[in-house]
GROMACS .gro file of C-alpha atoms in nm:
model
  302
    1UNK     CA    1  -0.169  -1.822   2.319
    2UNK     CA    2   0.083  -2.045   2.166
    3UNK     CA    3  -0.133  -2.265   1.983
    4UNK     CA    4  -0.307  -1.936   1.826
    5UNK     CA    5   0.077  -1.807   1.674
    6UNK     CA    6   0.171  -2.163   1.588
    7UNK     CA    7  -0.258  -2.103   1.362
    8UNK     CA    8  -0.162  -1.726   1.261
    9UNK     CA    9  -0.034  -1.739   0.878
   10UNK     CA   10   0.236  -1.527   0.889
   11UNK     CA   11   0.228  -1.302   0.623
   12UNK     CA   12  -0.131  -1.249   0.634
   13UNK     CA   13  -0.048  -1.162   1.017
   14UNK     CA   14   0.232  -0.928   0.851
   15UNK     CA   15  -0.008  -0.760   0.604
   16UNK     CA   16  -0.297  -0.726   0.800
   17UNK     CA   17  -0.047  -0.538   1.062
   18UNK     CA   18   0.059  -0.323   0.804
   19UNK     CA   19  -0.319  -0.246   0.611
   20UNK     CA   20  -0.384  -0.133   1.038
   21UNK     CA   21  -0.113   0.037   1.020
   22UNK     CA   22  -0.256   0.264   0.731
   23UNK     CA   23  -0.559   0.241   0.744
   24UNK     CA   24  -0.627   0.313   1.111
   25UNK     CA   25  -0.321   0.487   1.242
   26UNK     CA   26  -0.214   0.720   0.968
   27UNK     CA   27   0.057   0.566   0.840
   28UNK     CA   28   0.230   0.506   0.569
   29UNK     CA   29   0.232   0.120   0.389
   30UNK     CA   30   0.639   0.159   0.281
   31UNK     CA   31   0.738   0.272   0.629
   32UNK     CA   32   0.489   0.031   0.783
   33UNK     CA   33   0.567  -0.275   0.495
   34UNK     CA   34   0.976  -0.254   0.619
   35UNK     CA   35   0.898  -0.258   0.943
   36UNK     CA   36   0.716  -0.555   0.959
   37UNK     CA   37   0.802  -0.738   0.649
   38UNK     CA   38   1.190  -0.745   0.818
   39UNK     CA   39   1.133  -1.017   1.022
   40UNK     CA   40   1.352  -1.284   1.015
   41UNK     CA   41   1.028  -1.541   1.104
   42UNK     CA   42   0.882  -1.453   0.778
   43UNK     CA   43   1.055  -1.681   0.463
   44UNK     CA   44   1.162  -1.520   0.127
   45UNK     CA   45   0.759  -1.686   0.018
   46UNK     CA   46   0.601  -1.533   0.342
   47UNK     CA   47   0.743  -1.197   0.229
   48UNK     CA   48   0.624  -1.176  -0.122
   49UNK     CA   49   0.316  -1.282  -0.045
   50UNK     CA   50   0.264  -1.034   0.206
   51UNK     CA   51   0.296  -0.772   0.032
   52UNK     CA   52   0.095  -0.870  -0.233
   53UNK     CA   53  -0.179  -0.879   0.008
   54UNK     CA   54  -0.087  -0.563   0.161
   55UNK     CA   55  -0.041  -0.363  -0.234
   56UNK     CA   56  -0.308  -0.561  -0.374
   57UNK     CA   57  -0.530  -0.487  -0.109
   58UNK     CA   58  -0.482  -0.141  -0.026
   59UNK     CA   59  -0.568  -0.061  -0.424
   60UNK     CA   60  -0.835  -0.204  -0.463
   61UNK     CA   61  -0.990  -0.007  -0.120
   62UNK     CA   62  -1.221   0.165  -0.272
   63UNK     CA   63  -1.402  -0.123  -0.417
   64UNK     CA   64  -1.332  -0.423  -0.094
   65UNK     CA   65  -1.490  -0.137   0.091
   66UNK     CA   66  -1.773  -0.099  -0.074
   67UNK     CA   67  -1.827  -0.463  -0.066
   68UNK     CA   68  -1.852  -0.494   0.266
   69UNK     CA   69  -2.025  -0.185   0.400
   70UNK     CA   70  -2.308  -0.346   0.225
   71UNK     CA   71  -2.278  -0.768   0.389
   72UNK     CA   72  -2.209  -0.596   0.723
   73UNK     CA   73  -2.508  -0.611   0.921
   74UNK     CA   74  -2.324  -0.305   1.165
   75UNK     CA   75  -2.148  -0.006   0.979
   76UNK     CA   76  -1.798  -0.127   0.837
   77UNK     CA   77  -1.604   0.165   1.015
   78UNK     CA   78  -1.711   0.056   1.347
   79UNK     CA   79  -1.587  -0.243   1.322
   80UNK     CA   80  -1.276  -0.385   1.511
   81UNK     CA   81  -0.962  -0.258   1.333
   82UNK     CA   82  -0.869  -0.550   1.366
   83UNK     CA   83  -1.173  -0.745   1.184
   84UNK     CA   84  -1.193  -0.453   0.918
   85UNK     CA   85  -0.869  -0.505   0.785
   86UNK     CA   86  -0.908  -0.925   0.835
   87UNK     CA   87  -1.173  -0.865   0.546
   88UNK     CA   88  -1.036  -0.634   0.371
   89UNK     CA   89  -0.736  -0.952   0.257
   90UNK     CA   90  -0.970  -1.223   0.282
   91UNK     CA   91  -1.221  -0.990   0.043
   92UNK     CA   92  -0.899  -0.943  -0.206
   93UNK     CA   93  -0.720  -1.363  -0.175
   94UNK     CA   94  -1.159  -1.432  -0.300
   95UNK     CA   95  -1.117  -1.175  -0.555
   96UNK     CA   96  -0.884  -1.068  -0.691
   97UNK     CA   97  -0.580  -1.325  -0.582
   98UNK     CA   98  -0.546  -1.630  -0.894
   99UNK     CA   99  -0.324  -1.813  -0.605
  100UNK     CA  100  -0.567  -1.866  -0.333
  101UNK     CA  101  -0.883  -2.099  -0.330
  102UNK     CA  102  -1.188  -1.941  -0.262
  103UNK     CA  103  -1.218  -2.125   0.055
  104UNK     CA  104  -0.870  -2.097   0.201
  105UNK     CA  105  -0.935  -1.763   0.179
  106UNK     CA  106  -1.169  -1.797   0.396
  107UNK     CA  107  -1.063  -2.092   0.640
  108UNK     CA  108  -0.688  -1.826   0.670
  109UNK     CA  109  -0.830  -1.527   0.782
  110UNK     CA  110  -1.079  -1.706   1.077
  111UNK     CA  111  -0.750  -1.889   1.166
  112UNK     CA  112  -0.607  -1.409   1.195
  113UNK     CA  113  -0.912  -1.326   1.317
  114UNK     CA  114  -0.929  -1.554   1.635
  115UNK     CA  115  -0.566  -1.496   1.701
  116UNK     CA  116  -0.604  -1.145   1.703
  117UNK     CA  117  -0.999  -1.058   1.812
  118UNK     CA  118  -1.046  -1.416   1.997
  119UNK     CA  119  -1.317  -1.671   1.911
  120UNK     CA  120  -1.637  -1.404   1.908
  121UNK     CA  121  -1.478  -1.276   1.585
  122UNK     CA  122  -1.453  -1.522   1.353
  123UNK     CA  123  -1.900  -1.615   1.341
  124UNK     CA  124  -1.911  -1.292   1.182
  125UNK     CA  125  -1.544  -1.309   0.921
  126UNK     CA  126  -1.658  -1.584   0.801
  127UNK     CA  127  -2.039  -1.527   0.737
  128UNK     CA  128  -1.908  -1.198   0.537
  129UNK     CA  129  -1.612  -1.401   0.377
  130UNK     CA  130  -1.906  -1.717   0.276
  131UNK     CA  131  -2.178  -1.433   0.108
  132UNK     CA  132  -1.922  -1.263  -0.055
  133UNK     CA  133  -1.777  -1.629  -0.239
  134UNK     CA  134  -2.073  -1.644  -0.297
  135UNK     CA  135  -2.204  -1.372  -0.428
  136UNK     CA  136  -2.161  -0.968  -0.511
  137UNK     CA  137  -2.316  -0.716  -0.354
  138UNK     CA  138  -2.502  -0.502  -0.606
  139UNK     CA  139  -2.295  -0.119  -0.617
  140UNK     CA  140  -2.486   0.163  -0.833
  141UNK     CA  141  -2.340   0.212  -1.190
  142UNK     CA  142  -2.163   0.522  -1.195
  143UNK     CA  143  -1.970   0.451  -0.833
  144UNK     CA  144  -1.848   0.080  -0.995
  145UNK     CA  145  -1.662   0.253  -1.285
  146UNK     CA  146  -1.446   0.422  -1.031
  147UNK     CA  147  -1.437   0.158  -0.745
  148UNK     CA  148  -1.277  -0.146  -1.033
  149UNK     CA  149  -1.026   0.119  -1.137
  150UNK     CA  150  -0.940   0.157  -0.744
  151UNK     CA  151  -1.054   0.512  -0.718
  152UNK     CA  152  -1.295   0.712  -0.544
  153UNK     CA  153  -1.611   0.786  -0.742
  154UNK     CA  154  -1.408   1.224  -0.645
  155UNK     CA  155  -1.103   1.113  -0.806
  156UNK     CA  156  -1.249   0.951  -1.132
  157UNK     CA  157  -1.444   1.248  -1.167
  158UNK     CA  158  -1.178   1.460  -1.150
  159UNK     CA  159  -0.949   1.283  -1.384
  160UNK     CA  160  -1.229   1.272  -1.630
  161UNK     CA  161  -1.278   1.594  -1.653
  162UNK     CA  162  -0.892   1.687  -1.718
  163UNK     CA  163  -0.784   1.384  -1.882
  164UNK     CA  164  -1.104   1.285  -2.059
  165UNK     CA  165  -1.303   0.945  -2.012
  166UNK     CA  166  -1.000   0.709  -2.205
  167UNK     CA  167  -0.714   0.836  -2.085
  168UNK     CA  168  -0.824   0.861  -1.696
  169UNK     CA  169  -0.930   0.528  -1.743
  170UNK     CA  170  -0.553   0.415  -1.884
  171UNK     CA  171  -0.422   0.645  -1.587
  172UNK     CA  172  -0.586   0.409  -1.391
  173UNK     CA  173  -0.565   0.104  -1.526
  174UNK     CA  174  -0.157   0.204  -1.498
  175UNK     CA  175  -0.147   0.295  -1.149
  176UNK     CA  176  -0.323  -0.111  -1.099
  177UNK     CA  177  -0.076  -0.269  -1.229
  178UNK     CA  178   0.196  -0.458  -1.027
  179UNK     CA  179   0.556  -0.388  -1.140
  180UNK     CA  180   0.750  -0.692  -1.040
  181UNK     CA  181   1.080  -0.508  -1.050
  182UNK     CA  182   1.182  -0.188  -0.788
  183UNK     CA  183   1.381   0.069  -0.863
  184UNK     CA  184   1.680   0.175  -0.667
  185UNK     CA  185   1.901   0.396  -0.727
  186UNK     CA  186   2.287   0.389  -0.767
  187UNK     CA  187   2.557   0.579  -0.564
  188UNK     CA  188   2.760   0.651  -0.926
  189UNK     CA  189   3.026   0.864  -0.640
  190UNK     CA  190   3.101   0.463  -0.605
  191UNK     CA  191   3.077   0.327  -1.042
  192UNK     CA  192   3.390   0.102  -1.059
  193UNK     CA  193   3.189  -0.067  -0.708
  194UNK     CA  194   2.926  -0.104  -0.853
  195UNK     CA  195   3.034  -0.233  -1.182
  196UNK     CA  196   3.238  -0.488  -0.981
  197UNK     CA  197   2.855  -0.566  -0.850
  198UNK     CA  198   2.710  -0.569  -1.155
  199UNK     CA  199   2.924  -0.895  -1.178
  200UNK     CA  200   2.843  -1.049  -0.893
  201UNK     CA  201   2.618  -1.331  -0.844
  202UNK     CA  202   2.393  -1.188  -0.626
  203UNK     CA  203   2.341  -0.837  -0.923
  204UNK     CA  204   2.275  -1.172  -1.148
  205UNK     CA  205   1.939  -1.321  -0.883
  206UNK     CA  206   1.798  -1.047  -0.882
  207UNK     CA  207   1.807  -0.955  -1.287
  208UNK     CA  208   1.981  -0.614  -1.183
  209UNK     CA  209   1.994  -0.387  -1.522
  210UNK     CA  210   1.997   0.020  -1.548
  211UNK     CA  211   1.644   0.168  -1.577
  212UNK     CA  212   1.529   0.355  -1.929
  213UNK     CA  213   1.656   0.672  -1.686
  214UNK     CA  214   1.751   0.845  -1.468
  215UNK     CA  215   2.112   0.754  -1.486
  216UNK     CA  216   2.089   0.683  -1.149
  217UNK     CA  217   1.836   0.434  -1.168
  218UNK     CA  218   1.858   0.040  -1.168
  219UNK     CA  219   1.613  -0.218  -1.140
  220UNK     CA  220   1.595  -0.499  -0.901
  221UNK     CA  221   1.421  -0.830  -0.926
  222UNK     CA  222   1.318  -0.879  -0.522
  223UNK     CA  223   1.139  -1.228  -0.565
  224UNK     CA  224   1.005  -1.228  -0.173
  225UNK     CA  225   1.426  -1.143  -0.096
  226UNK     CA  226   1.426  -0.807   0.212
  227UNK     CA  227   1.641  -0.511   0.090
  228UNK     CA  228   1.779  -0.454   0.356
  229UNK     CA  229   1.922  -0.793   0.364
  230UNK     CA  230   2.148  -0.769  -0.015
  231UNK     CA  231   2.565  -0.708   0.049
  232UNK     CA  232   2.450  -0.434  -0.226
  233UNK     CA  233   2.231  -0.145   0.046
  234UNK     CA  234   2.419  -0.240   0.364
  235UNK     CA  235   2.732  -0.174   0.212
  236UNK     CA  236   2.583   0.186   0.011
  237UNK     CA  237   2.541   0.106  -0.305
  238UNK     CA  238   2.224   0.155  -0.345
  239UNK     CA  239   1.918   0.259  -0.201
  240UNK     CA  240   1.587   0.253  -0.271
  241UNK     CA  241   1.393   0.472  -0.432
  242UNK     CA  242   1.185   0.556  -0.797
  243UNK     CA  243   1.239   0.728  -1.074
  244UNK     CA  244   1.061   1.009  -1.117
  245UNK     CA  245   1.124   1.098  -0.707
  246UNK     CA  246   1.522   1.103  -0.815
  247UNK     CA  247   1.429   1.357  -1.097
  248UNK     CA  248   1.406   1.616  -0.793
  249UNK     CA  249   1.835   1.555  -0.856
  250UNK     CA  250   1.873   1.435  -1.152
  251UNK     CA  251   1.745   1.758  -1.337
  252UNK     CA  252   1.925   2.004  -1.123
  253UNK     CA  253   2.274   2.118  -1.283
  254UNK     CA  254   2.576   2.047  -1.201
  255UNK     CA  255   2.665   2.408  -1.200
  256UNK     CA  256   2.425   2.477  -0.951
  257UNK     CA  257   2.517   2.199  -0.721
  258UNK     CA  258   2.887   2.288  -0.720
  259UNK     CA  259   2.791   2.695  -0.556
  260UNK     CA  260   2.995   2.729  -0.208
  261UNK     CA  261   2.684   2.899  -0.048
  262UNK     CA  262   2.434   2.680  -0.203
  263UNK     CA  263   2.097   2.641   0.030
  264UNK     CA  264   1.855   2.380   0.008
  265UNK     CA  265   1.528   2.345   0.147
  266UNK     CA  266   1.332   1.964   0.044
  267UNK     CA  267   0.972   2.109   0.193
  268UNK     CA  268   0.843   1.701   0.166
  269UNK     CA  269   1.192   1.542   0.269
  270UNK     CA  270   1.046   1.187   0.472
  271UNK     CA  271   1.126   0.942   0.461
  272UNK     CA  272   1.531   1.118   0.319
  273UNK     CA  273   1.532   0.920  -0.079
  274UNK     CA  274   1.521   1.311  -0.270
  275UNK     CA  275   1.745   1.501   0.013
  276UNK     CA  276   1.975   1.142   0.017
  277UNK     CA  277   2.010   1.167  -0.352
  278UNK     CA  278   2.135   1.560  -0.268
  279UNK     CA  279   2.362   1.528  -0.038
  280UNK     CA  280   2.573   1.311  -0.288
  281UNK     CA  281   2.545   1.516  -0.606
  282UNK     CA  282   2.613   1.887  -0.378
  283UNK     CA  283   2.892   2.073  -0.278
  284UNK     CA  284   3.016   1.952   0.084
  285UNK     CA  285   2.968   2.359   0.167
  286UNK     CA  286   2.602   2.326   0.035
  287UNK     CA  287   2.408   2.356   0.336
  288UNK     CA  288   2.038   2.073   0.313
  289UNK     CA  289   1.758   2.195   0.504
  290UNK     CA  290   1.533   1.875   0.559
  291UNK     CA  291   1.145   1.941   0.660
  292UNK     CA  292   0.762   1.775   0.698
  293UNK     CA  293   0.446   1.770   0.840
  294UNK     CA  294   0.489   1.479   1.022
  295UNK     CA  295   0.792   1.491   1.263
  296UNK     CA  296   0.784   1.105   1.314
  297UNK     CA  297   0.864   1.043   0.998
  298UNK     CA  298   1.155   1.327   0.990
  299UNK     CA  299   1.329   1.134   1.234
  300UNK     CA  300   1.365   0.900   0.944
  301UNK     CA  301   1.602   1.143   0.772
  302UNK     CA  302   1.771   1.161   1.052
   0.00000   0.00000   0.00000
């Protein structure tokens, strides 16, 4: 087993574990990635590659699964979950990664499935990915249009109905873009410390810059670093949150937030970014109630 562990590429292994959590176990990509990509065994370049594998593959799942369903001699949904996700990662590397040669994508996928499921699974993975590297299976034109944009036919149909063909396509293409910068929310109660940190070497290396909106938003370029390894994160100067998620806390007027008897209920609070933002702005006497459909994710708020 020790030799097999050495042969399993750590970035691909971490990515495969995240995909299984998300696509087979009903997990959330950001939660699972935070766990598996924080491993000290991952070098910064491995972490960056694993992140590209995860989010690149998830963005293309409708098309990738359509290819694999047509190439698999067995029903794809009945394959072992490890095999499903090794194939998905291999397919993304073959047709959407500009950095991975085709032979490497196939060979590394075979090594990965051998580590996860043993020798019995290697021939099947090898055969499907080699077929996929030679020729893409035919998909009906109406479905292909949606799949190439990373959407199911049902969702793309709704977009077209709501926004028209041109705008629906623009929305889908924008969603497929992979931004190089990550948005974080500054704790403006500690503005002096934030300003001092912005002059530090760490801030320069992260290319830290204020985002266009809202006031608390800042963009950083992690470039393979783990957010929880940054000194500013450890000190509580900022936390991960998208600009759109900040709006619920930023748009509420200050006079409302400072009421003594204010009660705020967040019905979809996990993993805690929005309610944490409100806690920073509210009168200390106000009451916050956090709810979520998932008891497991609600634990992240505590």
